Coordinates of C-alpha atoms in Angstrom, one line a residue:
Chain T
M1 CA 34.3 41.5 17.6
Q2 CA 34.8 39.4 20.7
E3 CA 32.1 41.4 22.4
I4 CA 29.6 40.7 19.5
L5 CA 30.3 37.0 19.8
S6 CA 29.9 37.0 23.6
E7 CA 26.6 38.8 23.3
L8 CA 25.5 36.3 20.7
N9 CA 26.4 33.4 23.0
R10 CA 24.1 34.8 25.6
E11 CA 21.2 33.8 23.3
A12 CA 19.3 30.8 24.5
G13 CA 20.6 27.6 22.9
V14 CA 23.8 29.1 21.5
V15 CA 26.8 26.9 22.5
G16 CA 29.6 29.0 20.8
S17 CA 30.5 31.2 17.9
M18 CA 33.5 32.1 15.9
V19 CA 34.5 34.1 12.8
V20 CA 36.7 32.0 10.5
T21 CA 38.1 32.5 7.1
P22 CA 37.4 29.8 4.4
D23 CA 40.9 28.5 4.8
G24 CA 40.4 27.9 8.6
M25 CA 42.1 30.9 10.1
V26 CA 40.3 32.0 13.2
V27 CA 39.6 35.8 13.3
A28 CA 37.7 35.7 16.7
A29 CA 36.2 32.9 18.8
E30 CA 34.0 32.6 21.8
L31 CA 33.4 28.9 22.2
G32 CA 31.9 27.1 25.2
P33 CA 33.9 24.5 27.3
S34 CA 32.6 21.7 25.1
L35 CA 34.1 23.0 21.9
D36 CA 37.8 23.0 20.9
E37 CA 38.7 26.1 18.9
D38 CA 41.2 24.4 16.5
T39 CA 38.8 21.5 15.9
V40 CA 35.8 23.7 15.2
A41 CA 37.9 26.0 12.9
A42 CA 39.3 23.1 10.9
L43 CA 35.9 21.4 10.5
A44 CA 34.2 24.7 9.7
A45 CA 36.7 25.3 6.9
Y46 CA 36.3 21.7 5.7
M47 CA 32.5 22.2 5.6
L48 CA 32.8 25.6 3.9
G49 CA 35.1 24.3 1.2
G50 CA 33.0 21.2 0.6
V51 CA 29.6 23.0 0.4
K52 CA 31.0 25.7 -1.8
N53 CA 32.5 23.2 -4.2
A54 CA 29.2 21.2 -4.3
M55 CA 27.1 24.3 -4.9
A56 CA 29.5 25.4 -7.7
M57 CA 28.3 22.3 -9.6
T58 CA 24.9 24.0 -10.0
G59 CA 26.6 27.2 -11.2
E60 CA 26.3 28.9 -7.9
Q61 CA 29.5 30.9 -7.2
T62 CA 29.1 31.3 -3.4
A63 CA 27.3 30.0 -0.4
T64 CA 26.0 33.0 1.5
Q65 CA 24.4 31.1 4.4
F66 CA 23.9 27.5 5.4
E67 CA 22.4 25.7 8.3
V68 CA 23.1 22.1 9.2
T69 CA 21.1 20.2 11.7
S70 CA 22.4 16.9 13.1
D71 CA 21.1 14.5 15.6
F72 CA 22.5 16.4 18.6
G73 CA 23.3 19.9 17.4
R74 CA 23.1 22.6 14.8
M75 CA 25.6 24.7 12.9
V76 CA 24.9 28.0 11.1
F77 CA 27.3 29.6 8.7
L78 CA 26.8 33.2 7.6
D79 CA 28.9 35.1 5.0
V80 CA 30.5 38.2 6.7
G81 CA 32.7 39.4 3.8
P82 CA 36.0 37.7 3.6
A83 CA 35.1 35.4 6.5
Y84 CA 32.2 33.4 7.9
L85 CA 30.4 33.7 11.2
V86 CA 30.0 30.1 12.5
V87 CA 27.5 29.5 15.3
V88 CA 27.0 26.2 17.1
T89 CA 23.7 25.8 18.8
H90 CA 21.7 23.1 20.6
Q91 CA 19.5 21.1 18.3
N92 CA 16.2 22.2 19.9
V93 CA 16.7 26.0 19.7
N94 CA 14.0 28.3 18.4
V95 CA 15.5 28.7 15.0
D96 CA 13.7 31.9 14.0
Q97 CA 14.5 33.7 17.2
T98 CA 18.2 32.6 17.1
M99 CA 18.5 33.5 13.4
I100 CA 17.5 37.1 14.2
A101 CA 20.3 37.3 16.8
I102 CA 22.8 35.6 14.4
R103 CA 21.9 38.0 11.5
S104 CA 22.2 40.9 13.9
A105 CA 25.7 39.7 14.9
A106 CA 26.7 39.2 11.3
Y107 CA 25.5 42.7 10.4
K108 CA 27.5 44.2 13.3
I109 CA 30.6 42.2 12.3
T110 CA 30.3 43.3 8.6
H111 CA 29.8 46.9 9.4
R112 CA 32.5 47.1 12.1
R113 CA 34.9 45.8 9.5
A114 CA 33.7 48.4 7.0
Chain F
M1 CA -1.9 15.6 22.0
Q2 CA -2.6 19.3 21.7
C3 CA -6.2 18.8 22.8
Y4 CA -5.1 16.9 25.9
M5 CA -2.6 19.6 26.6
D6 CA -5.2 22.3 26.3
L7 CA -7.4 20.4 28.8
G8 CA -4.5 20.2 31.2
M9 CA -4.5 16.3 30.8
F10 CA -0.7 16.0 30.6
E11 CA -0.4 12.3 31.4
E12 CA -2.8 11.4 28.5
A13 CA -1.0 13.9 26.2
E14 CA 2.3 12.2 27.0
N15 CA 0.9 8.7 26.3
V16 CA -0.3 9.9 22.9
G17 CA 3.0 11.7 22.3
R18 CA 5.0 8.5 23.0
Q19 CA 2.9 6.5 20.5
A20 CA 3.3 9.3 17.9
R21 CA 7.1 9.4 18.4
K22 CA 7.3 5.7 17.8
L23 CA 5.2 5.9 14.6
Y24 CA 6.7 9.2 13.3
P25 CA 10.3 9.5 14.6
L26 CA 11.2 12.2 12.1
S27 CA 8.1 14.4 12.5
A28 CA 9.1 17.9 13.5
T29 CA 5.6 18.6 14.8
V30 CA 5.5 15.6 17.1
K31 CA 9.0 16.3 18.4
E32 CA 8.2 20.0 19.1
T33 CA 4.8 19.3 20.8
M34 CA 6.4 16.6 23.0
R35 CA 9.2 19.0 24.0
R36 CA 6.6 21.7 24.8
L37 CA 4.6 19.3 26.9
K38 CA 7.5 18.2 28.9
R39 CA 8.6 21.8 29.4
I40 CA 5.2 22.6 30.9
K41 CA 5.2 19.4 32.9
Y42 CA 8.6 20.0 34.5
D43 CA 8.6 23.8 34.6
Q44 CA 8.0 24.0 38.3
Q45 CA 10.4 21.3 39.2
I46 CA 13.1 22.9 37.0
R47 CA 12.7 26.2 38.8
Q48 CA 12.8 24.6 42.2
L49 CA 16.0 22.6 41.4
R50 CA 17.7 25.7 39.8
E51 CA 16.9 27.6 42.9
R52 CA 18.2 24.8 45.1
I53 CA 21.5 24.6 43.1
R54 CA 21.9 28.4 43.4
R55 CA 21.4 28.4 47.2
N56 CA 22.9 25.2 48.2
P57 CA 24.6 23.3 45.3
N58 CA 24.7 19.6 45.8
P59 CA 25.3 16.6 43.4
T60 CA 21.8 15.2 43.9
S61 CA 20.1 18.4 42.8
Y62 CA 22.4 18.5 39.8
A63 CA 21.7 14.9 38.8
M64 CA 17.9 15.4 39.2
L65 CA 17.9 18.6 37.1
A66 CA 20.1 16.9 34.5
E67 CA 17.6 13.9 34.3
L68 CA 14.7 16.4 33.7
Y69 CA 16.6 18.1 30.9
R70 CA 17.4 14.7 29.4
D71 CA 13.8 13.7 29.5
I72 CA 12.8 16.9 27.7
G73 CA 15.3 16.0 25.0
E74 CA 17.7 18.9 25.7
T75 CA 20.8 16.8 25.5
E76 CA 23.3 19.6 25.2
K77 CA 21.8 21.3 28.3
T78 CA 22.0 18.0 30.2
L79 CA 25.7 17.6 29.2
E80 CA 26.5 21.2 30.2
L81 CA 24.9 20.7 33.6
C82 CA 26.8 17.4 34.1
R83 CA 30.1 19.0 33.2
E84 CA 29.4 21.7 35.8
A85 CA 28.5 19.0 38.4
M86 CA 31.6 16.9 37.6
H87 CA 33.7 20.0 38.1
N88 CA 32.1 20.8 41.5
F89 CA 31.6 17.3 42.7
P90 CA 34.0 15.0 41.0
T91 CA 33.4 12.1 43.3
H92 CA 29.7 11.8 42.8
E93 CA 28.7 8.9 40.5
G94 CA 25.3 10.2 39.4
V95 CA 26.3 12.6 36.7
Y96 CA 28.8 10.1 35.2
L97 CA 26.0 7.7 34.9
I98 CA 23.8 10.2 33.1
V99 CA 26.5 11.2 30.7
G100 CA 27.4 7.6 30.1
A101 CA 23.7 6.7 29.4
I102 CA 23.4 9.7 27.0
R103 CA 26.5 8.6 25.1
Y104 CA 25.4 5.0 25.1
E105 CA 22.0 5.9 23.6
R106 CA 23.8 7.9 20.9
Y107 CA 26.2 5.0 20.3
L108 CA 23.3 2.6 19.8
K109 CA 21.8 5.1 17.3
N110 CA 24.8 5.8 15.1
R111 CA 27.5 3.4 16.3
H112 CA 30.1 6.2 16.2
P113 CA 33.4 5.4 18.1
K114 CA 33.4 8.8 19.9
D115 CA 30.1 8.0 21.6
G116 CA 31.1 4.5 22.4
V117 CA 34.4 5.5 24.0
A118 CA 32.7 8.3 26.0
A119 CA 30.0 5.9 27.2
V120 CA 32.7 3.4 28.4
E121 CA 34.8 6.1 30.0
N122 CA 31.9 7.6 32.0
F123 CA 30.5 4.2 33.0
E124 CA 34.0 3.1 34.2
K125 CA 34.3 6.4 36.2
A126 CA 30.9 5.7 37.8
L127 CA 31.9 2.2 38.7
K128 CA 35.1 3.4 40.2
L129 CA 33.0 5.5 42.6
N130 CA 30.5 2.7 43.2
N131 CA 31.2 -0.8 42.0
S132 CA 27.7 -2.2 42.8
N133 CA 25.7 -0.7 40.0
Y134 CA 24.3 -3.8 38.3
K135 CA 22.9 -2.0 35.2
V136 CA 26.2 -0.4 34.4
L137 CA 28.2 -3.6 35.0
R138 CA 25.9 -5.4 32.6
C139 CA 25.9 -2.7 30.0
L140 CA 29.7 -2.5 30.1
G141 CA 30.0 -6.3 29.9
Q142 CA 27.8 -6.3 26.9
L143 CA 29.7 -3.5 25.2
Y144 CA 33.1 -5.2 25.8
L145 CA 31.7 -8.4 24.4
E146 CA 30.4 -6.6 21.3
L147 CA 33.9 -5.1 20.9
G148 CA 35.6 -8.5 21.0
M149 CA 37.2 -7.8 24.4
P150 CA 36.2 -11.0 26.4
R151 CA 38.7 -10.4 29.2
K152 CA 37.3 -7.1 30.1
A153 CA 33.7 -8.3 29.5
M154 CA 34.3 -11.2 32.0
E155 CA 35.4 -8.8 34.7
K156 CA 32.2 -6.8 34.5
L157 CA 29.8 -9.8 33.8
R158 CA 31.2 -11.7 36.8
S159 CA 30.5 -8.8 39.1
A160 CA 27.0 -8.4 37.6
L161 CA 26.4 -12.1 38.2
S162 CA 27.1 -11.7 41.9
Y163 CA 24.0 -9.4 42.0
M164 CA 21.8 -11.5 39.7
P165 CA 23.3 -15.0 39.8
N166 CA 20.5 -16.7 37.8
E167 CA 19.8 -14.2 35.1
P168 CA 19.8 -16.3 31.8
Q169 CA 20.9 -13.5 29.4
L170 CA 23.8 -12.7 31.7
M171 CA 24.8 -16.3 31.9
E172 CA 24.6 -16.5 28.1
M173 CA 26.9 -13.5 27.8
V174 CA 29.4 -15.1 30.2
K175 CA 29.4 -18.2 28.1
Q176 CA 30.0 -16.2 24.9
A177 CA 32.9 -14.4 26.6
R178 CA 34.5 -17.7 27.7
E179 CA 34.3 -19.0 24.1
M180 CA 36.0 -16.0 22.5
P181 CA 39.7 -15.7 22.0
P182 CA 41.2 -13.1 24.5
E183 CA 41.8 -9.6 23.2
S184 CA 45.4 -8.8 22.2
D185 CA 45.2 -5.2 23.5
D186 CA 43.1 -3.0 25.8
D187 CA 42.8 -0.1 23.5
V188 CA 39.0 0.5 23.6
E189 CA 39.0 3.3 21.0
E190 CA 40.7 1.1 18.4
H191 CA 38.2 -1.7 19.1
F192 CA 35.3 0.8 18.6
K193 CA 36.9 2.1 15.4
A194 CA 37.2 -1.5 14.0
L195 CA 33.6 -2.3 14.9
Y196 CA 32.4 1.0 13.3
E197 CA 34.1 0.1 10.0
R198 CA 32.3 -3.3 10.1
Y199 CA 29.0 -1.6 10.8
K200 CA 29.6 0.9 8.0
Q201 CA 30.3 -1.8 5.5
Q202 CA 27.2 -3.7 6.6
A203 CA 25.1 -0.6 6.4
E204 CA 26.3 0.2 2.9
S205 CA 25.2 -3.2 1.6
Q206 CA 21.8 -3.0 3.4
V207 CA 20.0 0.2 2.3
V208 CA 16.8 0.7 4.2
L209 CA 14.0 2.2 2.1
R210 CA 10.4 2.3 3.0
F211 CA 9.2 2.7 -0.5
G212 CA 9.6 1.0 -3.9
L213 CA 10.8 3.3 -6.7
D214 CA 7.4 3.3 -8.3
E215 CA 5.7 4.3 -5.1
L216 CA 8.3 7.1 -4.5
N217 CA 7.9 8.4 -8.0
A218 CA 4.1 8.3 -7.6
I219 CA 4.4 10.3 -4.3
F220 CA 6.6 12.9 -6.0
A221 CA 4.2 13.1 -9.0
R222 CA 1.2 13.9 -6.9
L223 CA 2.8 16.7 -4.9
P224 CA 1.5 20.2 -5.6
D225 CA 3.6 22.6 -7.7
L226 CA 5.9 24.9 -5.7
E227 CA 6.5 28.3 -7.2
G228 CA 10.2 29.0 -7.6
A229 CA 11.2 25.4 -7.3
Y230 CA 13.5 23.7 -9.8
L231 CA 13.7 20.1 -8.8
L232 CA 12.9 17.6 -6.0
V233 CA 15.1 14.6 -6.0
A234 CA 15.6 11.5 -3.8
M235 CA 18.7 9.4 -3.7
T236 CA 20.5 6.8 -1.5
K237 CA 23.4 8.1 0.7
D238 CA 25.9 6.6 -1.8
G239 CA 24.4 8.7 -4.7
R240 CA 22.0 6.3 -6.5
R241 CA 19.0 8.1 -7.9
L242 CA 15.6 6.9 -6.5
A243 CA 13.0 9.4 -7.8
S244 CA 12.7 13.0 -9.0
R245 CA 10.2 15.7 -9.9
Q246 CA 11.2 18.5 -12.2
F247 CA 9.2 21.7 -11.4
A248 CA 11.0 24.0 -13.7
Q249 CA 14.1 23.9 -15.9
G250 CA 17.3 25.3 -14.4
I251 CA 19.0 22.4 -12.5
D252 CA 20.1 19.2 -14.2
E253 CA 19.1 16.1 -12.3
N254 CA 22.6 14.4 -12.5
V255 CA 24.2 17.6 -11.4
A256 CA 21.8 17.8 -8.5
L257 CA 22.6 14.2 -7.4
R258 CA 26.3 14.8 -7.5
C259 CA 25.9 18.1 -5.6
M260 CA 23.7 16.5 -2.9
K261 CA 26.1 13.6 -2.4
A262 CA 29.0 16.0 -2.0
I263 CA 27.2 18.1 0.5
F264 CA 26.0 15.1 2.5
D265 CA 29.5 13.5 2.6
V266 CA 31.2 16.6 3.9
T267 CA 28.5 17.8 6.3
N268 CA 27.8 14.3 7.7
D269 CA 31.5 13.7 8.2
A270 CA 32.1 17.1 9.9
C271 CA 29.1 16.7 12.2
L272 CA 30.3 13.3 13.3
R273 CA 33.8 14.6 14.0
M274 CA 32.3 17.6 15.8
D275 CA 30.6 15.1 18.1
I276 CA 27.1 16.4 17.3
G277 CA 25.8 13.2 15.6
P278 CA 25.0 12.5 11.9
F279 CA 23.4 14.9 9.4
V280 CA 19.6 15.2 9.6
R281 CA 18.7 18.3 7.7
G282 CA 20.3 21.3 6.0
I283 CA 19.6 24.5 4.1
F284 CA 22.3 25.8 1.8
T285 CA 21.8 29.2 0.3
G286 CA 23.7 30.8 -2.6
K287 CA 22.9 34.0 -4.5
T288 CA 20.7 32.3 -7.0
V289 CA 20.0 28.8 -5.7
R290 CA 19.0 27.3 -2.4
I291 CA 19.1 23.7 -1.5
H292 CA 16.9 22.1 1.2
M293 CA 18.0 18.7 2.2
F294 CA 16.9 16.1 4.7
R295 CA 17.7 12.5 5.5
F296 CA 14.8 9.9 5.8
D297 CA 16.1 6.5 6.9
D298 CA 18.8 5.7 4.3
M299 CA 17.4 8.1 1.8
L300 CA 18.4 11.7 1.1
V301 CA 15.8 14.1 -0.3
G302 CA 16.8 17.5 -1.8
L303 CA 14.7 20.4 -3.0
F304 CA 16.4 22.9 -5.3
V305 CA 14.7 26.3 -5.3
Y306 CA 15.4 29.8 -6.6
A307 CA 17.2 31.6 -3.7
K308 CA 14.4 34.2 -3.4
V309 CA 11.7 31.6 -2.5
H310 CA 10.8 32.1 1.2
K311 CA 12.8 29.6 3.3
R312 CA 9.8 28.8 5.4
T313 CA 7.7 28.0 2.3
A314 CA 10.2 25.5 1.1
E315 CA 10.7 24.0 4.6
Q316 CA 6.9 23.6 5.0
F317 CA 6.7 21.9 1.6
L318 CA 9.2 19.3 2.8
N319 CA 7.5 19.0 6.2
D320 CA 4.3 18.2 4.4
L321 CA 6.1 15.7 2.2
I322 CA 7.4 13.9 5.4
E323 CA 4.2 14.0 7.4
E324 CA 1.5 13.8 4.9
E325 CA 3.1 11.6 2.3
F326 CA 6.0 9.5 3.6
Y327 CA 4.4 8.6 7.0
A328 CA 0.9 8.4 5.6
Y329 CA 2.2 6.0 2.9
R330 CA 3.8 3.8 5.6
E331 CA 0.5 3.8 7.5
S332 CA -1.5 2.7 4.5
G333 CA 1.2 0.4 3.3

């Protein structure tokens, strides 16, 4: 899994990636020097819980994917079974191109597990 | 802009781009075109500097390359490069100044304590290496004054005055610092946090909206139908409804408002704590519903669609709403 994340991080604009369970347990992480593993894991779990609860209000049982763009960065979450692939990117990345790489990584993670 | 770029008239294209950015700060098209223009403009310089760093790394080349990336708007790349330069050349002031300036710009934009503290730390480091930078002395003096730390402010402002003894604004700041009661402690972070709380309270009581409710409802009413969409809704960041347009039954408006507020609260808070600035835009996909959300000034707009609707179609719908309705309205208004 570490290899998959390292490969993903070589994509232009990707700052770091990790696989984390909804309760914040880190399965694997490859984060750049600007990101602290514990902080990202805790905040990813916080975001996951919050977004899932909010979407449940509309009757939606799960959040399969979400992307959040802020003033200076972007975070992408992708459901990979019991955990989520979390990717932090620069704010100006080519979204479509990066999404292909992120989906490909998510596919590999899901199928390796299976 | 694009025409000038096609003709190779990059200076003219940049001038138009600057005007456009002032008028339409949230326009994705303007932002992207401007970034592309600068990429083309600096392409050769970037290659040369990269090569120079590879062959003979030196702090000046690092600082020049970081400045170019900063101008293109690639903040993260700039910060990465500065981190590398700080590691290799810890006694060169240039990169501390660049990081300090980036964090100061961010601080002015969102007033978040993390940015303020990082700006101060980097400026202070730069001053330790070279105490004669007037701009940094002045900037720090002003920041300390704003934080209610007159003792520290005086230190910097006095040094700045020695370079520009008759600068009226500087003299005014010195006067203000003299009149303030001295700070009880030197904990810059705590002062920033206290200031942030004051800004937050002030911002909550002053919601900035470009449109009246009638205008906003009129804009929503004249939007074309979007196949697969349930609801378009606009609200303030604290959850007050502004306008809505129901495309199809399926999502209750009050539920949508609560859902958007909950999503905004959690994502905005997490982004700020992650140090990547406040929430701007998001797409949240479930098995049956997808929510597209963006922030426009103090307003949040959410589009609830069936999850199978193409993501790009919904995003284009919102981009058109921003560029052809929100900005166009401001122009005519």
